[in-house]
mmCIF file of C-alpha atoms in Angstrom:
data_model
loop_
_atom_site.group_PDB
_atom_site.id
_atom_site.type_symbol
_atom_site.label_atom_id
_atom_site.label_comp_id
_atom_site.label_asym_id
_atom_site.label_seq_id
_atom_site.Cartn_x
_atom_site.Cartn_y
_atom_site.Cartn_z
ATOM 1 C CA MET A 1479 68.461 8.402 134.761
ATOM 2 C CA SER A 1480 67.431 9.804 137.744
ATOM 3 C CA LYS A 1481 63.947 8.600 138.540
ATOM 4 C CA LYS A 1482 61.267 11.238 137.606
ATOM 5 C CA ARG A 1483 58.064 10.658 140.908
ATOM 6 C CA LYS A 1484 54.436 11.129 139.699
ATOM 7 C CA TYR A 1485 52.090 13.425 140.820
ATOM 8 C CA ASP A 1486 49.248 11.750 142.783
ATOM 9 C CA GLU A 1487 46.158 13.872 143.038
ATOM 10 C CA SER A 1488 45.961 13.647 146.926
ATOM 11 C CA TYR A 1489 48.907 16.042 147.319
ATOM 12 C CA VAL A 1490 46.601 18.665 147.339
ATOM 13 C CA LYS A 1491 46.275 18.570 150.622
ATOM 14 C CA TYR A 1492 49.203 19.529 151.372
ATOM 15 C CA GLY A 1493 48.748 22.317 148.879
ATOM 16 C CA PHE A 1494 50.332 21.332 145.606
ATOM 17 C CA CYS A 1495 49.031 20.729 142.675
ATOM 18 C CA CYS A 1496 51.654 19.261 139.082
ATOM 19 C CA MET A 1497 52.787 21.061 136.573
ATOM 20 C CA LYS A 1498 53.930 19.450 133.776
ATOM 21 C CA GLU A 1499 57.244 21.059 131.815
ATOM 22 C CA SER A 1500 57.793 20.766 128.104
ATOM 23 C CA ASP A 1501 59.228 17.634 128.808
ATOM 24 C CA ASP A 1502 56.497 15.603 130.390
ATOM 25 C CA VAL A 1503 58.659 15.471 133.740
ATOM 26 C CA GLU A 1504 55.696 16.616 136.432
ATOM 27 C CA LYS A 1505 56.547 19.262 139.552
ATOM 28 C CA PRO A 1506 54.968 19.184 142.374
ATOM 29 C CA GLN A 1507 53.269 23.833 141.785
ATOM 30 C CA CYS A 1508 52.119 24.483 145.146
ATOM 31 C CA PHE A 1509 49.268 26.777 145.089
ATOM 32 C CA LEU A 1510 49.013 28.772 147.880
ATOM 33 C CA CYS A 1511 51.899 31.382 146.549
ATOM 34 C CA GLY A 1512 53.080 30.112 142.952
ATOM 35 C CA LYS A 1513 56.599 28.540 143.919
ATOM 36 C CA VAL A 1514 57.875 24.857 141.525
ATOM 37 C CA LEU A 1515 59.614 22.120 143.739
ATOM 38 C CA ALA A 1516 61.721 20.586 142.028
ATOM 39 C CA ASN A 1517 60.576 16.734 141.304
ATOM 40 C CA ALA A 1518 62.635 15.479 143.217
ATOM 41 C CA SER A 1519 60.491 17.041 146.203
ATOM 42 C CA MET A 1520 57.479 15.100 145.357
ATOM 43 C CA LYS A 1521 57.149 13.073 148.463
ATOM 44 C CA PRO A 1522 54.902 14.330 151.345
ATOM 45 C CA ALA A 1523 57.374 14.163 153.484
ATOM 46 C CA LYS A 1524 58.494 17.538 151.246
ATOM 47 C CA LEU A 1525 55.321 18.503 149.930
ATOM 48 C CA ILE A 1526 54.633 18.677 154.384
ATOM 49 C CA GLU A 1527 57.694 20.927 155.163
ATOM 50 C CA HIS A 1528 57.156 23.443 153.388
ATOM 51 C CA LEU A 1529 53.406 23.641 153.767
ATOM 52 C CA LYS A 1530 53.888 23.982 157.775
ATOM 53 C CA SER A 1531 57.329 26.033 157.023
ATOM 54 C CA LEU A 1532 55.795 28.752 154.527
ATOM 55 C CA HIS A 1533 52.206 28.583 155.146
ATOM 56 C CA PRO A 1534 51.944 27.535 158.658
ATOM 57 C CA GLU A 1535 48.739 28.781 159.515
ATOM 58 C CA ASN A 1536 46.910 26.564 156.650
ATOM 59 C CA ALA A 1537 48.009 23.607 157.819
ATOM 60 C CA SER A 1538 45.294 22.666 159.918
ATOM 61 C CA LYS A 1539 42.913 23.876 157.566
ATOM 62 C CA ASP A 1540 40.676 20.801 155.880
ATOM 63 C CA LEU A 1541 40.496 18.838 152.157
ATOM 64 C CA GLU A 1542 37.738 21.190 151.375
ATOM 65 C CA PHE A 1543 39.715 24.002 152.106
ATOM 66 C CA PHE A 1544 43.269 23.197 149.570
ATOM 67 C CA THR A 1545 40.476 22.032 147.149
ATOM 68 C CA LYS A 1546 38.176 26.282 147.235
ATOM 69 C CA LYS A 1547 42.307 27.025 146.776
ATOM 70 C CA LYS A 1548 43.005 24.863 143.961
ATOM 71 C CA ALA A 1549 39.807 25.708 142.004
ATOM 72 C CA GLN A 1550 40.342 29.733 142.786
ATOM 73 C CA PHE A 1551 44.339 29.642 141.207
ATOM 74 C CA SER A 1552 43.297 26.723 137.810
ATOM 75 C CA LYS A 1553 41.106 29.103 137.121
ATOM 76 C CA SER A 1554 44.245 32.504 137.838
ATOM 77 C CA GLY A 1555 45.615 32.111 134.326
ATOM 78 C CA THR A 1556 49.188 30.904 132.983
ATOM 79 C CA LEU A 1557 51.213 32.721 134.586
ATOM 80 C CA THR A 1558 50.231 31.927 137.992
ATOM 81 C CA LYS A 1559 51.104 28.443 137.427
ATOM 82 C CA LEU A 1560 54.019 29.805 136.161
ATOM 83 C CA GLY A 1561 54.494 31.779 139.310
ATOM 84 C CA PHE A 1562 54.459 35.156 139.120
ATOM 85 C CA GLY A 1563 51.008 37.849 139.683
ATOM 86 C CA ILE A 1564 49.226 38.537 136.413
ATOM 87 C CA PRO A 1565 48.421 41.953 136.781
ATOM 88 C CA GLN A 1566 45.575 42.872 134.382
ATOM 89 C CA LYS A 1567 44.209 40.159 132.919
ATOM 90 C CA PRO A 1568 42.619 41.502 129.945
ATOM 91 C CA LEU A 1569 46.470 43.174 129.569
ATOM 92 C CA VAL A 1570 47.793 39.181 129.147
ATOM 93 C CA GLU A 1571 45.513 37.556 126.650
ATOM 94 C CA ALA A 1572 45.997 40.705 125.190
ATOM 95 C CA SER A 1573 49.421 39.684 124.698
ATOM 96 C CA PHE A 1574 48.959 36.445 123.410
ATOM 97 C CA ARG A 1575 46.788 37.080 121.092
ATOM 98 C CA VAL A 1576 49.347 39.529 118.967
ATOM 99 C CA ALA A 1577 51.848 36.780 119.541
ATOM 100 C CA TYR A 1578 49.890 33.951 117.683
ATOM 101 C CA ARG A 1579 49.264 36.605 115.271
ATOM 102 C CA ILE A 1580 52.719 37.039 114.906
ATOM 103 C CA ALA A 1581 53.468 33.498 114.734
ATOM 104 C CA LYS A 1582 51.162 32.944 112.457
ATOM 105 C CA SER A 1583 52.047 35.158 109.971
ATOM 106 C CA LYS A 1584 55.716 34.573 110.850
ATOM 107 C CA LYS A 1585 57.100 37.603 111.162
ATOM 108 C CA LEU A 1586 59.521 38.517 113.457
ATOM 109 C CA HIS A 1587 58.626 39.074 117.889
ATOM 110 C CA THR A 1588 60.295 42.143 117.480
ATOM 111 C CA ILE A 1589 56.874 43.143 115.287
ATOM 112 C CA GLY A 1590 55.684 43.950 118.493
ATOM 113 C CA GLU A 1591 57.051 46.396 120.148
ATOM 114 C CA THR A 1592 58.909 48.748 117.146
ATOM 115 C CA LEU A 1593 55.726 47.902 114.715
ATOM 116 C CA ILE A 1594 52.255 46.699 116.551
ATOM 117 C CA LYS A 1595 52.491 48.567 119.688
ATOM 118 C CA PRO A 1596 52.802 52.327 118.344
ATOM 119 C CA CYS A 1597 50.423 51.182 115.759
ATOM 120 C CA ALA A 1598 47.893 50.635 117.879
ATOM 121 C CA LEU A 1599 49.053 53.487 120.830
ATOM 122 C CA GLU A 1600 48.719 55.581 118.464
ATOM 123 C CA MET A 1601 44.629 54.761 117.034
ATOM 124 C CA VAL A 1602 43.512 54.558 120.236
ATOM 125 C CA GLU A 1603 44.685 57.876 120.924
ATOM 126 C CA LEU A 1604 42.924 59.780 118.151
ATOM 127 C CA VAL A 1605 40.049 57.935 118.473
ATOM 128 C CA CYS A 1606 39.514 56.682 122.400
ATOM 129 C CA GLY A 1607 42.462 59.149 124.017
ATOM 130 C CA LEU A 1608 44.588 59.543 126.277
ATOM 131 C CA GLU A 1609 42.822 57.669 128.981
ATOM 132 C CA GLN A 1610 42.401 54.775 126.674
ATOM 133 C CA ARG A 1611 46.367 54.998 125.347
ATOM 134 C CA LYS A 1612 47.480 54.653 129.194
ATOM 135 C CA LYS A 1613 45.826 51.412 129.245
ATOM 136 C CA LEU A 1614 47.272 49.797 126.038
ATOM 137 C CA VAL A 1615 50.769 50.912 126.977
ATOM 138 C CA ALA A 1616 51.031 48.113 129.714
ATOM 139 C CA ILE A 1617 50.712 45.433 127.218
ATOM 140 C CA PRO A 1618 53.493 43.947 127.374
ATOM 141 C CA LEU A 1619 55.132 43.026 123.441
ATOM 142 C CA SER A 1620 58.385 42.958 123.944
ATOM 143 C CA ASN A 1621 61.109 40.277 122.544
ATOM 144 C CA ASP A 1622 61.109 37.937 124.670
ATOM 145 C CA VAL A 1623 56.912 38.356 126.154
ATOM 146 C CA ILE A 1624 56.011 37.061 122.421
ATOM 147 C CA GLN A 1625 58.987 34.099 122.974
ATOM 148 C CA SER A 1626 57.765 33.048 125.620
ATOM 149 C CA ARG A 1627 53.904 33.814 124.554
ATOM 150 C CA ILE A 1628 54.710 31.552 121.578
ATOM 151 C CA VAL A 1629 56.362 28.597 123.155
ATOM 152 C CA GLU A 1630 53.641 28.907 126.068
ATOM 153 C CA ILE A 1631 51.029 28.692 122.841
ATOM 154 C CA SER A 1632 52.437 25.849 121.046
ATOM 155 C CA CYS A 1633 52.941 23.380 124.234
ATOM 156 C CA ILE A 1634 48.906 23.670 123.816
#
């Protein structure tokens, strides 16, 4: 069995925060680019190497800069922590809320894109118009998205 390294708060000065996986394995995540490294990379030398090779313009910045960046990263939401950019926060939040309701009702995950989304689009188009309908089209409600949202909600 391999040794699992622990995150140290001093890693903030290298641009890294801690991301925990479902099996409680801590992994370093760069809050400058969102990249998640392996647990074995949780050594100051490897974190410095990442900082200097991928973010050389930030390598000489002070701790205050990194603390502010970490705070911004923490506020930015769930997908960013996983290394993905958030297209629009309200759309992601709507997706999570629908996923929660689907899980609570114990219905198939496909109901999001086969029933809920078409009904919501039709209602919004009739009541609010085509412009508002276009906003709802972008809400991710596919089977895979709903499943991953439910898993993420259950980990909280």
